[in-house]
């Protein structure tokens, strides 16, 4: 077997492989014999048809089977002997085959990048002072009071902190038919910050059996893609007005939130949790910052087949979320992210090899223990 390897753009390689003529003839003969044993040809008993008849009738089929068989065998052998690390299946480009002569074929492949050393000079991170003020702690306490409040129906206009039970229907808006179905007994919490401002403004002061219309123009980046960038007009009928009765902020309330604790202890715990969240947020940001710096210092080609797979996955995610966007726009926008993500993948694993990082059984058990404690 002779193998010629030509480097093409980036990580692409072109392999031209020549299989000796004697191997080609032997393979032809073996496949012809198999056809001869199994072929049903009028005028001949099974296995008795002359080879000349088999050649005439099945030459194309036999050649196709030979190509498939020898390409697989000799491609794998060439990859192993030349220490190639291909990505994805090869693309068969040219074939020159016939009985009595060597079989030459050309394949196109992409190989994995070889990362010998990694530059990571002058890396920097943020080290902000972590501070939690009393106002933030009080905000969490107020939210806990809301969660543990009593709810009762009232016969008066709705206040800014009340809860409405409503029937909703979309009167105008470019939405799918399923989203136009009326919704009954929907709770709208006027005091919750996640409630759309338009609902809070239009429904504050509403009474039982009132009918109101609320128009909302959703921003283009609205989390629900069904409504992003659209103007929706809702028709709302108020069925019930409820008020929230907050518990007193004392030790009894603290014990209700967490058994056998005091208000002071609860405040201290809230402060610790907020500090831990802030530290985790900084750590996540620094991790991203380090990755960006290392990737920026180590520019190398990544396999195009993997880039395309990354982009195809992004497109599928957009389709699942029903986010309208042209595929060409997605590929152009996300391509730099895909390349950076793949570079970090190769750098990450190479760093593990260079630094001889290993995961012990104890590491695994400690991770499982922390996971179990966190999720109860």
Coordinates of C-alpha atoms in Angstrom, one line a residue:
X1 CA 0.0 0.0 0.0
X2 CA 1.3 3.5 -0.9
X3 CA -0.1 6.5 0.8
X4 CA 0.3 10.2 -0.2
X5 CA -0.8 12.9 2.3
X6 CA -1.3 16.4 1.1
X7 CA -2.0 19.2 3.6
X8 CA -4.9 21.4 2.6
X9 CA -6.4 24.5 4.2
X10 CA -6.3 24.4 8.0
X11 CA -6.7 20.9 9.4
X12 CA -7.9 19.4 6.1
X13 CA -5.9 16.6 4.6
X14 CA -6.1 14.7 1.3
X15 CA -5.1 11.1 1.3
X16 CA -4.4 9.2 -1.9
X17 CA -4.1 5.5 -1.3
X18 CA -2.9 2.9 -3.8
X19 CA -3.9 -0.8 -3.2
X20 CA -1.7 -3.3 -5.1
X21 CA -3.1 -5.0 -8.2
X22 CA -2.8 -8.5 -6.7
X23 CA -4.9 -7.5 -3.7
X24 CA -7.5 -6.0 -6.1
X25 CA -7.7 -9.1 -8.3
X26 CA -7.9 -11.4 -5.3
X27 CA -10.8 -9.3 -3.8
X28 CA -12.6 -9.3 -7.2
X29 CA -12.3 -13.0 -7.3
X30 CA -13.6 -13.5 -3.8
X31 CA -16.6 -11.3 -4.5
X32 CA -17.3 -13.0 -7.9
X33 CA -17.2 -16.4 -6.2
X34 CA -19.7 -15.2 -3.6
X35 CA -22.1 -13.9 -6.3
X36 CA -21.6 -17.2 -8.3
X37 CA -22.6 -19.3 -5.2
X38 CA -25.8 -17.2 -4.6
X39 CA -26.9 -15.9 -7.9
X40 CA -30.0 -17.3 -9.5
X41 CA -29.5 -17.2 -13.3
X42 CA -31.9 -18.9 -15.7
X43 CA -30.4 -22.0 -17.4
X44 CA -27.8 -22.6 -14.7
X45 CA -28.0 -24.5 -11.4
X46 CA -27.0 -22.4 -8.3
X47 CA -23.2 -22.1 -8.2
X48 CA -22.7 -23.5 -11.8
X49 CA -22.9 -20.3 -13.9
X50 CA -19.6 -19.5 -15.7
X51 CA -17.5 -16.8 -14.3
X52 CA -17.8 -14.9 -17.6
X53 CA -21.6 -14.7 -17.1
X54 CA -21.2 -13.5 -13.5
X55 CA -18.7 -10.8 -14.7
X56 CA -21.0 -9.6 -17.4
X57 CA -24.1 -9.4 -15.3
X58 CA -22.7 -8.2 -11.9
X59 CA -19.5 -6.3 -12.8
X60 CA -20.9 -2.9 -11.5
X61 CA -22.3 -4.4 -8.2
X62 CA -19.1 -6.4 -7.6
X63 CA -17.0 -3.3 -8.2
X64 CA -19.1 -1.2 -5.8
X65 CA -18.7 -3.8 -3.1
X66 CA -15.0 -4.0 -3.7
X67 CA -14.6 -0.3 -3.4
X68 CA -16.6 -0.2 -0.2
X69 CA -14.6 -3.0 1.3
X70 CA -11.1 -1.9 0.3
X71 CA -11.6 1.8 1.1
X72 CA -12.6 0.9 4.7
X73 CA -9.8 -1.5 5.2
X74 CA -7.0 0.5 3.7
X75 CA -8.2 3.9 5.0
X76 CA -8.1 2.6 8.6
X77 CA -4.7 1.1 7.9
X78 CA -3.4 4.4 6.5
X79 CA -4.7 6.4 9.4
X80 CA -3.0 4.0 11.9
X81 CA 0.3 3.8 10.1
X82 CA 0.5 7.6 9.7
X83 CA -0.6 8.5 13.2
X84 CA -3.5 10.6 11.9
X85 CA -6.4 11.6 14.3
X86 CA -9.4 12.2 11.9
X87 CA -12.6 14.0 12.9
X88 CA -15.7 12.5 11.4
X89 CA -16.0 10.2 8.5
X90 CA -13.8 10.6 5.4
X91 CA -15.2 12.0 2.1
X92 CA -14.4 9.8 -0.9
X93 CA -13.4 12.1 -3.7
X94 CA -11.9 10.1 -6.6
X95 CA -11.8 6.4 -7.5
X96 CA -9.7 4.6 -10.2
X97 CA -10.4 0.9 -10.1
X98 CA -10.5 -2.1 -12.5
X99 CA -9.3 -5.7 -12.7
X100 CA -5.6 -6.2 -13.3
X101 CA -4.4 -2.9 -12.0
X102 CA -3.8 -1.1 -8.7
X103 CA -6.8 0.6 -7.1
X104 CA -6.2 4.3 -6.4
X105 CA -8.6 6.4 -4.4
X106 CA -8.5 9.8 -2.8
X107 CA -10.2 10.8 0.5
X108 CA -10.7 14.1 2.2
X109 CA -10.5 14.3 6.0
X110 CA -10.0 16.7 8.8
X111 CA -7.7 15.9 11.7
X112 CA -7.7 17.0 15.3
X113 CA -5.4 20.0 16.2
X114 CA -2.2 19.2 18.0
X115 CA -1.7 21.4 21.0
X116 CA 1.8 20.9 22.2
X117 CA 2.2 23.9 24.6
X118 CA -0.2 26.5 26.0
X119 CA 0.5 30.2 26.5
X120 CA -1.1 31.6 29.6
X121 CA 0.9 34.7 30.5
X122 CA -0.2 37.7 32.6
X123 CA -3.7 36.4 33.4
X124 CA -5.7 38.7 35.6
X125 CA -9.0 38.4 37.5
X126 CA -11.4 40.7 39.5
X127 CA -11.1 40.7 43.3
X128 CA -13.9 43.1 44.3
X129 CA -14.8 43.7 48.0
X130 CA -17.8 41.6 48.8
X131 CA -20.2 43.7 50.8
X132 CA -23.9 43.1 51.7
X133 CA -25.8 46.0 53.2
X134 CA -28.8 45.9 55.6
X135 CA -31.1 47.0 52.8
X136 CA -30.4 43.8 50.8
X137 CA -31.0 41.7 53.9
X138 CA -34.3 43.5 54.5
X139 CA -35.3 42.9 50.9
X140 CA -34.9 39.1 51.4
X141 CA -36.9 39.3 54.7
X142 CA -39.7 41.1 52.9
X143 CA -39.8 38.4 50.2
X144 CA -39.9 35.7 52.9
X145 CA -42.8 37.5 54.6
X146 CA -44.7 37.6 51.3
X147 CA -44.1 33.8 50.8
X148 CA -45.4 33.1 54.3
X149 CA -48.3 35.5 54.2
X150 CA -52.0 34.7 54.6
X151 CA -54.3 35.5 51.6
X152 CA -57.9 36.5 52.0
X153 CA -60.6 37.8 49.6
X154 CA -61.7 41.4 50.0
X155 CA -64.6 43.5 48.6
X156 CA -62.8 46.6 47.5
X157 CA -60.7 48.0 44.7
X158 CA -57.3 46.3 44.2
X159 CA -54.3 47.9 45.8
X160 CA -50.7 47.9 44.5
X161 CA -49.8 44.8 46.7
X162 CA -53.0 42.8 46.1
X163 CA -53.6 39.6 44.1
X164 CA -56.3 39.4 41.4
X165 CA -58.0 36.3 40.1
X166 CA -58.9 37.0 36.5
X167 CA -60.1 35.5 33.2
X168 CA -57.7 36.5 30.4
X169 CA -58.1 36.4 26.6
X170 CA -55.9 37.8 23.8
X171 CA -58.0 40.2 21.9
X172 CA -55.3 41.4 19.5
X173 CA -51.8 40.1 18.6
X174 CA -49.9 37.9 16.2
X175 CA -49.8 34.7 18.2
X176 CA -50.5 31.0 17.6
X177 CA -54.0 29.6 17.9
X178 CA -53.3 27.7 21.1
X179 CA -52.2 30.9 22.8
X180 CA -55.5 32.5 22.0
X181 CA -57.5 30.1 24.2
X182 CA -59.1 31.9 27.2
X183 CA -57.4 31.4 30.5
X184 CA -59.7 31.2 33.6
X185 CA -58.9 31.9 37.2
X186 CA -55.4 33.2 36.5
X187 CA -53.7 34.9 39.5
X188 CA -52.0 38.2 38.8
X189 CA -49.8 39.4 41.7
X190 CA -49.7 43.2 41.4
X191 CA -47.0 43.4 44.1
X192 CA -44.6 41.0 42.5
X193 CA -41.7 42.7 40.6
X194 CA -41.9 40.0 37.8
X195 CA -45.5 41.1 36.9
X196 CA -45.5 43.2 33.8
X197 CA -45.7 46.9 34.6
X198 CA -48.7 47.3 32.2
X199 CA -50.7 44.8 34.3
X200 CA -49.8 46.6 37.5
X201 CA -50.7 50.0 36.1
X202 CA -54.0 49.0 34.5
X203 CA -55.3 46.6 37.1
X204 CA -54.5 48.6 40.3
X205 CA -57.9 50.0 41.4
X206 CA -59.9 47.3 39.6
X207 CA -62.9 45.7 41.4
X208 CA -64.6 42.3 41.1
X209 CA -66.5 41.9 37.8
X210 CA -64.5 44.8 36.2
X211 CA -63.5 44.4 32.5
X212 CA -60.2 46.0 31.5
X213 CA -58.0 45.9 28.4
X214 CA -54.2 45.8 28.8
X215 CA -51.9 46.5 25.9
X216 CA -48.3 45.3 26.1
X217 CA -45.5 45.8 23.6
X218 CA -43.0 43.1 24.5
X219 CA -39.3 43.9 23.9
X220 CA -37.4 41.9 21.3
X221 CA -35.4 40.1 24.0
X222 CA -38.4 39.1 26.0
X223 CA -37.7 35.7 27.6
X224 CA -40.8 34.0 26.1
X225 CA -40.0 33.9 22.3
X226 CA -43.8 33.5 21.5
X227 CA -44.3 37.2 22.5
X228 CA -40.9 38.7 21.9
X229 CA -41.1 41.9 19.8
X230 CA -45.0 41.7 19.5
X231 CA -47.8 43.9 20.6
X232 CA -50.5 42.0 22.5
X233 CA -53.9 43.3 23.8
X234 CA -55.5 41.4 26.6
X235 CA -59.1 41.5 27.6
X236 CA -59.3 40.9 31.4
X237 CA -62.3 40.2 33.6
X238 CA -61.6 40.5 37.4
X239 CA -63.2 37.6 39.3
X240 CA -61.7 38.2 42.8
X241 CA -59.5 40.6 44.7
X242 CA -57.3 39.2 47.4
X243 CA -55.1 40.9 49.9
X244 CA -51.9 39.6 51.5
X245 CA -51.6 39.8 55.3
X246 CA -47.9 39.8 56.1
X247 CA -46.6 38.1 59.3
X248 CA -45.0 40.1 62.1
X249 CA -41.2 40.4 61.7
X250 CA -40.1 38.7 65.0
X251 CA -38.7 35.5 66.4
X252 CA -41.9 33.6 65.7
X253 CA -41.7 34.5 62.1
X254 CA -38.0 33.4 62.0
X255 CA -38.9 30.0 63.5
X256 CA -41.7 29.6 60.9
X257 CA -39.1 30.1 58.1
X258 CA -36.5 27.9 59.7
X259 CA -37.1 25.7 62.8
X260 CA -35.5 26.7 66.1
X261 CA -34.0 30.0 64.9
X262 CA -34.3 33.6 65.9
X263 CA -34.8 36.7 63.9
X264 CA -31.2 37.8 64.5
X265 CA -29.9 34.3 63.5
X266 CA -32.1 34.4 60.4
X267 CA -30.7 37.8 59.4
X268 CA -27.1 36.6 59.8
X269 CA -27.8 33.5 57.7
X270 CA -29.4 35.6 55.0
X271 CA -26.3 37.9 55.0
X272 CA -24.0 34.8 54.7
X273 CA -26.1 33.4 51.8
X274 CA -26.0 36.7 50.0
X275 CA -22.2 36.9 50.4
X276 CA -21.8 33.3 49.2
X277 CA -23.9 34.1 46.1
X278 CA -21.9 37.2 45.4
X279 CA -18.7 35.3 45.7
X280 CA -20.0 32.5 43.4
X281 CA -21.0 35.2 40.9
X282 CA -17.5 36.7 41.0
X283 CA -16.0 33.3 40.7
X284 CA -18.1 32.4 37.6
X285 CA -17.2 35.8 36.0
X286 CA -13.5 35.2 36.7
X287 CA -13.7 31.7 35.3
X288 CA -15.1 33.1 32.1
X289 CA -12.5 35.8 32.1
X290 CA -9.6 33.4 32.4
X291 CA -11.0 31.2 29.7
X292 CA -11.3 34.2 27.3
X293 CA -7.7 35.2 28.1
X294 CA -6.3 31.7 27.5
X295 CA -8.3 31.2 24.3
X296 CA -7.1 34.6 23.1
X297 CA -3.5 33.7 23.6
X298 CA -3.8 30.4 21.8
X299 CA -5.1 30.8 18.3
X300 CA -5.2 27.6 16.3
X301 CA -7.4 26.0 13.7
X302 CA -10.3 23.8 14.9
X303 CA -12.0 21.2 12.7
X304 CA -14.7 22.8 10.4
X305 CA -16.8 19.7 10.9
X306 CA -17.0 20.4 14.6
X307 CA -17.8 24.1 14.0
X308 CA -20.7 23.1 11.7
X309 CA -22.0 20.6 14.3
X310 CA -21.9 23.4 17.0
X311 CA -23.8 25.7 14.6
X312 CA -26.3 23.0 13.7
X313 CA -27.0 22.5 17.4
X314 CA -27.6 26.2 17.9
X315 CA -30.0 26.3 15.0
X316 CA -31.9 23.3 16.5
X317 CA -32.1 25.0 19.9
X318 CA -33.6 28.1 18.2
X319 CA -36.2 25.9 16.4
X320 CA -37.2 24.2 19.6
X321 CA -37.6 27.5 21.3
X322 CA -39.5 28.8 18.2
X323 CA -37.2 31.8 18.0
X324 CA -37.5 33.3 14.5
X325 CA -34.1 33.9 12.9
X326 CA -32.5 33.2 9.6
X327 CA -30.1 30.3 9.6
X328 CA -27.4 32.3 7.8
X329 CA -27.7 35.0 10.5
X330 CA -27.3 32.4 13.2
X331 CA -24.2 30.8 11.6
X332 CA -22.6 34.2 11.1
X333 CA -23.4 35.4 14.7
X334 CA -22.5 32.2 16.5
X335 CA -19.5 31.1 14.5
X336 CA -16.9 33.0 16.6
X337 CA -18.4 31.6 19.8
X338 CA -18.3 28.1 18.4
X339 CA -14.6 28.4 17.4
X340 CA -13.7 29.8 20.9
X341 CA -15.7 27.1 22.6
X342 CA -13.9 24.4 20.6
X343 CA -10.5 25.9 21.2
X344 CA -11.2 25.9 25.0
X345 CA -12.3 22.3 24.8
X346 CA -8.9 21.2 23.3
X347 CA -6.9 23.6 25.6
X348 CA -8.8 22.4 28.7
X349 CA -8.0 18.7 28.1
X350 CA -4.4 19.4 27.1
X351 CA -3.9 21.5 30.3
X352 CA -5.1 18.5 32.2
X353 CA -2.5 16.3 30.5
X354 CA 0.3 18.8 30.9
X355 CA -0.5 19.5 34.6
X356 CA -1.1 15.7 35.2
X357 CA -4.5 16.4 36.8
X358 CA -6.2 13.3 37.9
X359 CA -9.6 12.7 39.5
X360 CA -9.5 10.3 42.5
X361 CA -12.3 8.2 43.9
X362 CA -12.2 10.5 46.9
X363 CA -12.8 13.5 44.7
X364 CA -15.8 11.8 43.1
X365 CA -17.3 10.9 46.5
X366 CA -16.8 14.4 47.8
X367 CA -18.5 15.9 44.8
X368 CA -21.5 13.5 45.2
X369 CA -21.7 14.4 48.9
X370 CA -21.8 18.2 48.2
X371 CA -24.4 17.7 45.5
X372 CA -26.6 15.6 47.8
X373 CA -26.3 18.2 50.6
X374 CA -27.1 21.1 48.3
X375 CA -30.3 19.5 46.9
X376 CA -31.3 17.6 50.0

